[in-house]
Short mmCIF file of C-alpha atoms and ligand atoms in Angstrom, two decimals:
data_model
loop_
_atom_site.label_atom_id
_atom_site.label_comp_id
_atom_site.label_asym_id
_atom_site.label_seq_id
_atom_site.Cartn_x
_atom_site.Cartn_y
_atom_site.Cartn_z
CA MET A 205 0.00 0.02 0.00
CA ARG A 206 2.71 2.39 1.08
CA GLN A 207 4.63 1.64 -2.27
CA LYS A 208 1.40 2.10 -4.29
CA ILE A 209 0.55 5.46 -2.72
CA ASN A 210 4.09 6.54 -3.09
CA ARG A 211 4.26 5.54 -6.61
CA ARG A 212 1.07 7.42 -7.52
CA PHE A 213 2.06 10.50 -5.66
CA THR A 214 5.46 10.50 -7.53
CA VAL A 215 3.86 9.89 -10.86
CA ILE A 216 1.42 12.80 -10.14
CA ALA A 217 4.17 15.03 -8.98
CA LEU A 218 6.47 14.38 -11.91
CA PHE A 219 3.69 14.71 -14.27
CA SER A 220 2.89 18.16 -12.86
CA VAL A 221 6.53 19.17 -13.01
CA VAL A 222 6.79 18.23 -16.67
CA ILE A 223 3.52 19.98 -17.48
CA THR A 224 4.53 23.05 -15.58
CA THR A 225 7.91 23.15 -17.29
CA ILE A 226 6.28 22.83 -20.82
CA ALA A 227 3.72 25.47 -19.97
CA MET A 228 6.45 27.88 -18.54
CA THR A 229 8.49 27.41 -21.71
CA ALA A 230 5.45 28.02 -23.96
CA VAL A 231 4.54 31.19 -22.04
CA PHE A 232 8.09 32.40 -22.04
CA TYR A 233 8.39 31.79 -25.79
CA SER A 234 5.21 33.75 -26.59
CA LEU A 235 6.28 36.57 -24.36
CA LEU A 236 9.59 36.53 -26.08
CA LYS A 237 7.90 36.53 -29.51
CA LYS A 238 5.79 39.55 -28.49
CA GLN A 239 8.89 41.35 -27.27
CA VAL A 240 10.73 40.53 -30.50
CA PHE A 241 7.83 41.97 -32.63
CA SER A 242 7.65 45.08 -30.42
CA ASP A 243 11.37 45.55 -30.71
CA LEU A 244 11.25 45.22 -34.55
CA ALA A 245 8.28 47.78 -34.62
CA VAL A 246 10.43 50.32 -32.61
CA VAL A 247 13.31 49.88 -35.11
CA VAL A 248 10.99 50.19 -38.16
CA ASN A 249 9.42 53.39 -36.74
CA LEU A 250 12.79 54.78 -35.86
CA LEU A 251 14.15 54.16 -39.31
CA ILE A 252 11.00 55.72 -40.93
CA ASP A 253 11.25 58.70 -38.67
CA GLU A 254 14.85 59.26 -39.75
CA ASP A 255 14.09 58.44 -43.36
CA LEU A 256 16.87 55.80 -43.23
CA TYR A 257 15.55 53.07 -45.44
CA GLU A 258 18.98 51.82 -46.64
CA ARG A 259 20.68 50.92 -43.40
CA LYS A 260 22.58 47.88 -42.28
CA ILE A 261 22.19 46.89 -38.72
CA ASP A 262 23.86 43.80 -37.25
CA ASN A 263 21.61 40.78 -36.83
CA LEU A 264 18.75 42.56 -38.59
CA ARG A 265 17.62 42.29 -42.12
CA ILE A 266 16.16 45.45 -43.45
CA THR A 267 14.14 45.47 -46.72
CA TRP A 268 12.71 48.39 -48.55
CA ILE A 269 9.97 47.41 -50.99
CA ASP A 270 8.33 49.60 -53.56
CA ALA A 271 4.59 49.82 -53.83
CA ASP A 272 4.59 47.43 -56.81
CA GLY A 273 6.59 44.86 -54.79
CA LYS A 274 9.95 45.46 -56.26
CA VAL A 275 12.77 45.31 -53.69
CA LEU A 276 14.56 48.69 -53.57
CA PHE A 277 17.02 47.67 -51.00
CA ASP A 278 17.93 44.67 -48.79
CA SER A 279 20.58 44.89 -46.17
CA THR A 280 21.63 41.18 -46.48
CA VAL A 281 21.32 40.46 -50.29
CA ASP A 282 21.61 42.64 -53.32
CA GLY A 283 18.06 44.01 -53.77
CA GLN A 284 18.25 43.72 -57.57
CA LEU A 285 18.44 40.00 -57.31
CA LEU A 286 15.38 39.58 -55.26
CA ALA A 287 12.11 38.56 -56.70
CA ASN A 288 8.87 40.62 -56.27
CA HIS A 289 7.91 40.73 -52.53
CA LEU A 290 4.27 41.66 -52.78
CA ASP A 291 3.23 38.09 -52.14
CA ARG A 292 5.03 37.83 -48.82
CA PRO A 293 2.34 37.49 -46.00
CA GLU A 294 3.71 40.31 -43.75
CA ILE A 295 3.89 42.59 -46.83
CA VAL A 296 0.31 41.72 -47.91
CA GLU A 297 -0.83 42.54 -44.35
CA ALA A 298 1.14 45.66 -44.20
CA VAL A 299 -0.29 46.92 -47.60
CA SER A 300 -3.79 46.14 -46.49
CA SER A 301 -3.74 47.23 -42.88
CA GLY A 302 -0.69 49.37 -42.27
CA THR A 303 1.49 46.83 -40.43
CA GLY A 304 2.21 43.15 -40.81
CA MET A 305 3.91 40.50 -38.87
CA GLY A 306 4.97 36.87 -39.54
CA ILE A 307 7.38 34.25 -38.76
CA ARG A 308 8.39 32.05 -41.56
CA LYS A 309 11.39 30.45 -43.21
CA SER A 310 12.87 33.06 -45.40
CA ASP A 311 13.20 32.14 -49.07
CA THR A 312 16.33 34.16 -49.30
CA LEU A 313 17.94 33.34 -45.93
CA SER A 314 18.17 29.66 -44.74
CA GLU A 315 16.52 30.21 -41.29
CA SER A 316 13.25 31.10 -39.78
CA VAL A 317 12.75 34.86 -39.56
CA PHE A 318 10.55 37.20 -37.52
CA TYR A 319 9.32 39.92 -39.75
CA TYR A 320 7.70 43.25 -39.05
CA ALA A 321 6.69 45.41 -42.01
CA LYS A 322 5.06 48.85 -42.08
CA LYS A 323 3.52 50.70 -44.96
CA LEU A 324 5.06 54.24 -45.72
CA ASP A 325 2.81 57.16 -46.63
CA ASN A 326 3.84 56.83 -50.31
CA GLY A 327 2.65 53.16 -50.41
CA GLN A 328 6.20 51.66 -50.07
CA VAL A 329 6.84 49.21 -47.29
CA LEU A 330 9.69 49.03 -44.87
CA ARG A 331 10.37 45.67 -43.41
CA VAL A 332 12.78 44.52 -40.61
CA GLY A 333 13.50 40.86 -39.96
CA LYS A 334 15.26 39.09 -37.11
CA GLY A 335 16.65 35.57 -37.47
CA ALA A 336 14.93 33.05 -35.22
CA HIS A 337 18.38 31.64 -34.25
CA SER A 338 18.97 34.77 -32.10
CA VAL A 339 15.56 34.35 -30.42
CA GLU A 340 16.07 30.64 -29.85
CA ALA A 341 19.47 31.45 -28.46
CA VAL A 342 17.71 33.52 -25.75
CA LEU A 343 15.41 30.63 -25.02
CA LEU A 344 18.30 28.31 -24.90
CA SER A 345 20.27 30.50 -22.52
CA ALA A 346 17.18 30.30 -20.23
CA LEU A 347 17.05 26.46 -20.49
CA PRO A 348 19.66 25.52 -17.84
CA MET A 349 17.79 27.76 -15.28
CA VAL A 350 14.45 26.24 -16.34
CA LEU A 351 15.79 22.67 -16.07
CA THR A 352 17.34 23.46 -12.69
CA MET A 353 14.11 24.80 -11.39
CA ALA A 354 12.24 21.70 -12.74
CA LEU A 355 14.72 19.33 -11.14
CA LEU A 356 14.46 21.24 -7.79
CA LEU A 357 10.77 21.14 -8.00
CA ALA A 358 10.83 17.37 -8.79
CA GLY A 359 13.04 16.80 -5.84
CA ILE A 360 10.74 18.77 -3.54
CA CYS A 361 7.73 16.94 -4.93
CA LEU A 362 9.34 13.57 -4.25
CA MET A 363 10.16 14.52 -0.68
CA VAL A 364 6.66 15.78 -0.14
CA SER A 365 5.04 12.78 -1.61
CA HIS A 366 7.25 10.58 0.47
CA TYR A 367 6.22 12.54 3.63
CA LEU A 368 2.46 12.45 2.67
CA THR A 369 2.62 8.66 2.06
CA SER A 370 4.14 8.14 5.44
CA ALA A 371 1.65 10.41 7.12
CA ILE A 372 -1.24 8.49 5.40
CA VAL A 373 0.09 5.11 6.09
CA LYS A 374 1.36 5.63 9.59
CA PRO A 375 -1.89 5.28 11.51
CA ILE A 376 -2.74 2.12 9.61
CA GLU A 377 0.72 0.64 10.34
CA GLU A 378 0.37 1.63 14.01
CA MET A 379 -2.99 -0.17 14.14
CA ALA A 380 -1.58 -3.31 12.68
CA GLY A 381 1.28 -3.22 15.13
CA ASP A 382 -0.81 -3.31 18.07
CA MET A 383 -4.09 -5.33 17.46
CA GLU A 384 -5.07 -5.27 21.04
CA HIS A 385 -5.55 -1.48 21.21
CA ILE A 386 -6.64 -1.18 17.74
CA ASP A 387 -9.81 0.70 18.74
CA GLU A 388 -8.00 3.32 20.81
CA LYS A 389 -5.46 4.25 18.07
CA GLU A 390 -6.46 7.38 16.33
CA SER A 391 -7.09 6.62 12.72
CA TYR A 392 -9.39 7.47 9.90
CA PRO A 393 -13.16 7.62 10.60
CA GLU A 394 -13.62 5.36 7.56
CA LEU A 395 -11.74 2.64 9.20
CA ILE A 396 -13.73 2.59 12.41
CA PRO A 397 -16.10 -0.17 11.45
CA PHE A 398 -13.14 -2.20 10.40
CA THR A 399 -11.16 -1.60 13.50
CA ARG A 400 -14.09 -2.35 15.65
CA LYS A 401 -14.77 -5.59 13.81
CA ILE A 402 -11.08 -6.64 13.93
CA ARG A 403 -10.87 -5.85 17.66
CA LEU A 404 -14.00 -7.99 18.32
CA GLN A 405 -12.70 -10.83 16.14
CA HIS A 406 -9.28 -10.50 17.89
CA GLU A 407 -10.95 -10.64 21.34
CA GLU A 408 -13.03 -13.67 20.28
CA ILE A 409 -10.07 -15.51 19.01
CA LEU A 410 -8.07 -14.73 22.24
CA SER A 411 -10.88 -15.78 24.36
CA ALA A 412 -11.53 -18.92 22.39
CA ALA A 413 -7.88 -19.75 22.67
CA ASN A 414 -8.08 -19.13 26.47
CA ILE A 415 -11.13 -21.30 26.92
CA ARG A 416 -9.59 -24.15 24.94
CA GLN A 417 -6.36 -23.89 26.89
CA GLU A 418 -8.26 -23.86 30.20
CA PHE A 419 -10.37 -26.75 29.11
CA THR A 420 -7.42 -28.82 27.99
CA ALA A 421 -5.70 -28.15 31.39
CA ASN A 422 -8.91 -29.12 33.25
CA VAL A 423 -9.39 -32.23 31.17
CA SER A 424 -5.89 -33.41 31.94
CA HIS A 425 -6.27 -32.74 35.59
CA GLU A 426 -9.72 -34.52 35.66
CA LEU A 427 -8.33 -37.61 33.84
CA LYS A 428 -5.32 -37.71 36.12
CA THR A 429 -7.19 -38.30 39.37
CA PRO A 430 -8.99 -41.59 38.49
CA LEU A 431 -6.00 -42.78 36.57
CA ALA A 432 -3.58 -42.19 39.56
CA ALA A 433 -6.19 -44.10 41.79
CA ILE A 434 -6.35 -47.01 39.35
CA SER A 435 -2.53 -47.21 39.19
CA GLY A 436 -2.19 -46.85 42.87
CA TYR A 437 -4.65 -49.73 43.74
CA ALA A 438 -3.18 -51.89 40.94
CA GLU A 439 0.30 -51.42 42.45
CA LEU A 440 -0.78 -52.46 45.84
CA MET A 441 -2.48 -55.51 44.46
CA GLU A 442 0.62 -56.28 42.51
CA THR A 443 2.65 -56.72 45.71
CA GLY A 444 0.58 -59.79 46.67
CA LEU A 445 0.41 -58.56 50.24
CA VAL A 446 -3.21 -57.64 50.06
CA ASP A 447 -5.73 -59.85 51.74
CA GLU A 448 -8.91 -61.04 50.00
CA LYS A 449 -11.22 -58.51 51.56
CA GLU A 450 -9.03 -55.61 50.70
CA MET A 451 -8.53 -57.16 47.24
CA LYS A 452 -12.24 -56.90 46.72
CA ARG A 453 -12.44 -53.38 47.84
CA PHE A 454 -9.45 -52.38 45.72
CA SER A 455 -11.11 -53.99 42.64
CA GLY A 456 -14.20 -52.00 43.40
CA GLU A 457 -12.25 -48.81 43.59
CA ILE A 458 -10.49 -49.53 40.27
CA ARG A 459 -13.86 -50.27 38.69
CA LYS A 460 -15.29 -46.95 40.02
CA SER A 461 -12.29 -44.95 38.79
CA ALA A 462 -12.56 -46.63 35.32
CA ALA A 463 -16.26 -45.85 35.17
CA ARG A 464 -15.61 -42.30 36.11
CA LEU A 465 -12.94 -42.10 33.32
CA LEU A 466 -15.54 -43.52 30.92
CA THR A 467 -18.24 -40.87 31.77
CA LEU A 468 -15.72 -38.16 31.65
CA ILE A 469 -14.48 -39.15 28.27
CA ASN A 470 -17.99 -39.68 27.12
CA ASP A 471 -18.87 -36.06 28.06
CA ILE A 472 -15.77 -34.62 26.48
CA ILE A 473 -16.47 -36.40 23.31
CA LYS A 474 -20.10 -35.02 23.36
CA LEU A 475 -18.93 -31.61 23.89
CA SER A 476 -16.41 -31.73 21.08
CA GLN A 477 -19.11 -33.18 18.72
CA LEU A 478 -21.35 -30.24 19.69
CA ASP A 479 -18.43 -27.87 18.93
CA ALA A 480 -17.92 -29.37 15.48
CA GLY A 481 -19.01 -27.39 12.48
CA ASN A 482 -21.69 -29.93 11.41
CA ALA A 483 -23.32 -30.28 14.85
CA LYS A 484 -26.56 -28.92 13.40
CA ASP A 485 -26.81 -31.73 10.89
CA ILE A 486 -28.36 -34.11 13.54
CA LEU A 487 -31.16 -31.68 14.29
CA GLU A 488 -34.69 -32.85 13.36
CA VAL A 489 -38.21 -32.37 14.70
CA VAL A 490 -38.95 -34.77 17.55
CA ASN A 491 -41.61 -35.19 20.24
CA LEU A 492 -39.73 -33.80 23.20
CA ALA A 493 -42.62 -34.86 25.65
CA GLU A 494 -42.08 -38.54 24.60
CA ILE A 495 -38.31 -38.41 25.11
CA THR A 496 -38.60 -36.60 28.38
CA LYS A 497 -40.94 -39.28 29.62
CA GLU A 498 -38.42 -41.88 28.79
CA SER A 499 -35.59 -40.16 30.62
CA VAL A 500 -37.89 -39.78 33.56
CA GLU A 501 -38.47 -43.57 33.49
CA MET A 502 -34.95 -44.38 33.15
CA LEU A 503 -33.77 -42.28 36.05
CA SER A 504 -36.75 -42.70 38.50
CA PHE A 505 -35.84 -46.32 39.44
CA GLY A 506 -32.45 -45.28 40.75
CA ALA A 507 -33.93 -42.10 42.44
CA ALA A 508 -36.57 -44.30 44.19
CA LYS A 509 -33.73 -46.20 45.92
CA ASN A 510 -32.75 -42.96 47.58
CA GLY A 511 -36.35 -42.06 48.48
CA ILE A 512 -36.61 -39.51 45.73
CA ALA A 513 -39.81 -39.30 43.56
CA VAL A 514 -39.47 -38.31 40.00
CA MET A 515 -42.73 -37.26 38.30
CA TYR A 516 -43.79 -36.24 34.81
CA GLU A 517 -46.65 -33.77 34.63
CA GLY A 518 -46.53 -32.28 31.17
CA ASP A 519 -48.18 -32.48 27.82
CA ASP A 520 -48.08 -35.79 25.69
CA LYS A 521 -46.98 -34.01 22.54
CA ALA A 522 -44.56 -31.15 21.98
CA ASP A 523 -42.54 -30.95 18.79
CA VAL A 524 -39.05 -29.45 18.98
CA HIS A 525 -36.40 -29.18 16.35
CA ILE A 526 -33.65 -30.80 18.30
CA GLY A 527 -33.13 -34.44 17.22
CA LYS A 528 -33.35 -37.51 19.35
CA GLU A 529 -29.91 -37.81 20.57
CA LEU A 530 -29.55 -34.11 21.88
CA ALA A 531 -33.14 -34.30 23.41
CA GLN A 532 -32.12 -37.36 25.41
CA GLU A 533 -28.83 -35.67 26.48
CA LEU A 534 -30.61 -32.55 27.55
CA THR A 535 -33.42 -34.11 29.46
CA TYR A 536 -31.28 -36.78 31.08
CA ASN A 537 -28.65 -34.36 32.27
CA LEU A 538 -31.18 -31.91 33.78
CA ILE A 539 -33.23 -34.70 35.54
CA GLU A 540 -30.07 -36.38 36.78
CA ASN A 541 -28.87 -33.17 38.34
CA ALA A 542 -32.24 -32.66 40.01
CA ILE A 543 -31.99 -36.09 41.61
CA ARG A 544 -28.22 -35.83 42.33
CA TYR A 545 -28.49 -32.53 44.18
CA ASN A 546 -31.66 -33.38 46.04
CA LYS A 547 -32.38 -34.32 49.60
CA PRO A 548 -33.50 -37.58 50.97
CA ASN A 549 -37.20 -38.03 50.31
CA GLY A 550 -37.16 -35.16 47.88
CA ARG A 551 -39.24 -34.63 44.76
CA VAL A 552 -38.45 -33.97 41.14
CA THR A 553 -41.20 -32.58 38.93
CA VAL A 554 -40.63 -32.63 35.13
CA LYS A 555 -42.83 -30.86 32.62
CA VAL A 556 -42.96 -30.25 28.84
CA GLN A 557 -45.58 -27.68 28.11
CA LYS A 558 -46.86 -25.87 25.01
CA GLU A 559 -47.61 -22.29 25.45
CA GLY A 560 -48.59 -20.53 22.35
CA ALA A 561 -45.65 -20.81 19.94
CA GLN A 562 -43.38 -21.74 22.74
CA ILE A 563 -42.39 -25.05 24.10
CA ILE A 564 -41.17 -25.05 27.69
CA PHE A 565 -39.24 -27.83 29.33
CA SER A 566 -38.89 -27.53 33.05
CA VAL A 567 -37.29 -29.58 35.99
CA GLU A 568 -38.06 -28.58 39.43
CA ASP A 569 -36.47 -30.15 42.56
CA THR A 570 -36.64 -29.85 46.32
CA GLY A 571 -32.88 -30.09 46.71
CA ILE A 572 -30.03 -28.28 48.09
CA GLY A 573 -30.34 -25.26 45.75
CA ILE A 574 -27.64 -23.13 44.32
CA PRO A 575 -26.21 -20.07 46.07
CA PRO A 576 -26.85 -16.87 43.94
CA GLU A 577 -23.17 -16.22 43.48
CA HIS A 578 -22.67 -19.50 41.68
CA GLN A 579 -25.79 -19.38 39.61
CA GLU A 580 -24.21 -17.53 36.69
CA ARG A 581 -21.24 -19.86 36.45
CA ILE A 582 -22.58 -23.45 36.77
CA PHE A 583 -22.94 -23.66 33.00
CA GLU A 584 -19.26 -23.24 32.64
CA ARG A 585 -17.15 -26.34 31.84
CA PHE A 586 -16.01 -28.17 35.00
CA TYR A 587 -17.71 -25.56 37.20
CA ARG A 588 -19.02 -27.09 40.41
CA VAL A 589 -20.42 -25.51 43.46
CA ASP A 590 -19.19 -28.41 45.68
CA LYS A 591 -16.54 -30.26 43.79
CA GLY A 592 -16.31 -33.08 46.48
CA ARG A 593 -20.06 -33.71 46.45
CA SER A 594 -20.31 -33.67 42.64
CA LYS A 595 -17.42 -36.20 42.25
CA GLU A 596 -18.88 -38.42 44.98
CA LEU A 597 -22.12 -38.56 43.13
CA GLY A 598 -20.49 -39.32 39.78
CA GLY A 599 -20.63 -35.78 38.33
CA THR A 600 -18.12 -34.62 35.77
CA GLY A 601 -18.93 -30.95 35.88
CA LEU A 602 -19.74 -30.99 32.18
CA GLY A 603 -23.46 -31.78 32.25
CA LEU A 604 -24.69 -28.25 32.27
CA ALA A 605 -22.08 -27.18 29.84
CA ILE A 606 -23.41 -29.65 27.39
CA VAL A 607 -27.07 -28.53 28.15
CA LYS A 608 -26.07 -24.92 27.47
CA HIS A 609 -24.36 -25.95 24.14
CA ILE A 610 -27.46 -27.82 23.05
CA CYS A 611 -29.69 -24.66 23.88
CA ASN A 612 -27.39 -22.51 21.82
CA LEU A 613 -27.56 -24.98 18.88
CA THR A 614 -31.42 -25.16 18.88
CA ASP A 615 -32.01 -21.43 19.71
CA ALA A 616 -33.45 -22.11 23.20
CA ASP A 617 -33.32 -19.82 26.32
CA VAL A 618 -32.16 -21.19 29.65
CA ARG A 619 -33.64 -19.75 32.78
CA LEU A 620 -32.80 -20.68 36.27
CA MET A 621 -34.51 -20.12 39.66
CA SER A 622 -32.89 -21.51 42.72
CA LYS A 623 -32.93 -21.00 46.46
CA PRO A 624 -30.38 -22.67 48.70
CA GLU A 625 -31.90 -25.36 50.93
CA VAL A 626 -35.22 -24.99 49.13
CA GLY A 627 -34.70 -26.15 45.54
CA THR A 628 -33.96 -25.43 41.94
CA LYS A 629 -36.10 -24.92 38.89
CA ILE A 630 -34.61 -24.80 35.42
CA PHE A 631 -36.59 -23.82 32.31
CA ILE A 632 -35.58 -24.41 28.76
CA VAL A 633 -37.71 -22.33 26.37
CA TRP A 634 -37.87 -22.79 22.54
CA GLY A 635 -39.52 -20.46 20.12
CA ARG A 636 -39.20 -17.31 22.13
CA GLY A 637 -38.08 -15.40 18.97
CA SER A 638 -41.29 -16.37 17.14
CA ALA A 639 -43.62 -15.55 20.14
P1 ADP B 701 -22.01 -32.15 37.63
O1 ADP B 701 -21.47 -33.17 36.71
O2 ADP B 701 -21.09 -31.67 38.60
O3 ADP B 701 -23.44 -32.26 38.04
P2 ADP B 701 -23.15 -29.99 35.94
O4 ADP B 701 -22.50 -29.31 34.87
O5 ADP B 701 -24.23 -30.80 35.60
O6 ADP B 701 -21.97 -30.82 36.56
O7 ADP B 701 -23.51 -29.10 37.11
C1 ADP B 701 -22.53 -28.08 37.57
C2 ADP B 701 -22.80 -27.81 39.02
O8 ADP B 701 -24.05 -27.06 39.12
C3 ADP B 701 -22.95 -29.00 39.93
O9 ADP B 701 -21.68 -29.53 40.30
C4 ADP B 701 -23.75 -28.45 41.03
O10 ADP B 701 -22.95 -27.80 41.94
C5 ADP B 701 -24.73 -27.49 40.35
N1 ADP B 701 -26.08 -27.91 40.07
C6 ADP B 701 -26.49 -28.43 38.90
N2 ADP B 701 -27.82 -28.73 38.97
C7 ADP B 701 -28.16 -28.49 40.21
C8 ADP B 701 -29.44 -28.62 40.94
N3 ADP B 701 -30.44 -29.15 40.39
N4 ADP B 701 -29.38 -28.34 42.25
C9 ADP B 701 -28.36 -27.78 42.84
N5 ADP B 701 -27.13 -27.74 42.27
C10 ADP B 701 -27.02 -28.01 40.97
#
């Protein structure tokens, strides 16, 4: 860009210098011409005033012509030898209007000549000519000066164009050099939409990179714990010093850790599938009420063992563009949480309801609730209010992150109402945009 602007400026500058030089020369030449003619007029008038028609003056050709065109005298050639001059343009002009001027190649002399002719009272004509060589010599003598000026001007133009280019490009280069503060740099108003967009994208990229890095660190950490447990128990068993009762307990611990690893890896795979560009491909219209009832059925047996009742109280049919797999994932995760973070003999009420154009899925529990300061963050990956409790109950900290992802993918809103020690209610609402 800098090169391009600089090149354009230079071309414009040089072009103007060339044009100016030519124009200046042309003006100078025309002034000179005028001057030459007026000088010649002075000489002619002087000669006429003094009645000196047969004079020789250096560098001038003086011709005295009779009214019939016959050359009476010529200062450069023998007048007798010259042809009739009545056809010469300056003579024609002088005869008809008193004075005549012309520049032309002389038939007699071998160069271009400036002529000035004046009619005398008796009808004769006196003409003075000046060779163009002497005029051109004046012009030529001015040439070095003109060229020096032109070169000087060109040099100044080049410097100015260089400076202007730098001034134009500088704000842009400064912006490119410091992307993080691109918005704060003073630049052109025309660029503000771009800088704003670039800054936003820059921030998005940075934050995505941060999230990814944090996620990778968290995943490694989460995988390490069960693996360390498995390795530890296996090492103890390897010594052969473990009695049968302990052997059984250790095997149980190994199985639990392995199961934990499996759920964790499953959740991670689900998240990365939801992150993939083609995640929307599996969306299709399904009966969410039906799928919710299946999830309730699957989970209520285990819940009942802890004295927790899970009830479905919604409609029988509610179509949502979500696809079976994601519908199962979403309903299962939310109902599982309502059971997991419940109190003994608690209740879980699950509903799918149609309200106008909206479909509302809700899960209400009578559990431990979520303190207000945590409510914003529980949808983040690996965020848990009570890490120990979540782990003990087989949680991965990814369930709600998956739910949130599914909501984003299917254009649903998530709303949460929770009171510590009283319970939690989570709503997922589809079709708000169209309502
Ligand atoms: P986890 O696998 O730990 O359950 P989630 O992402 O599903 O992970 O939930 C994140 C955290 O949100 C949980 O660890 C828990 O602290 C809190 N939470 C989720 N659902 C409920 C609920 N129904 N009642 C109380 N706390 C909940």
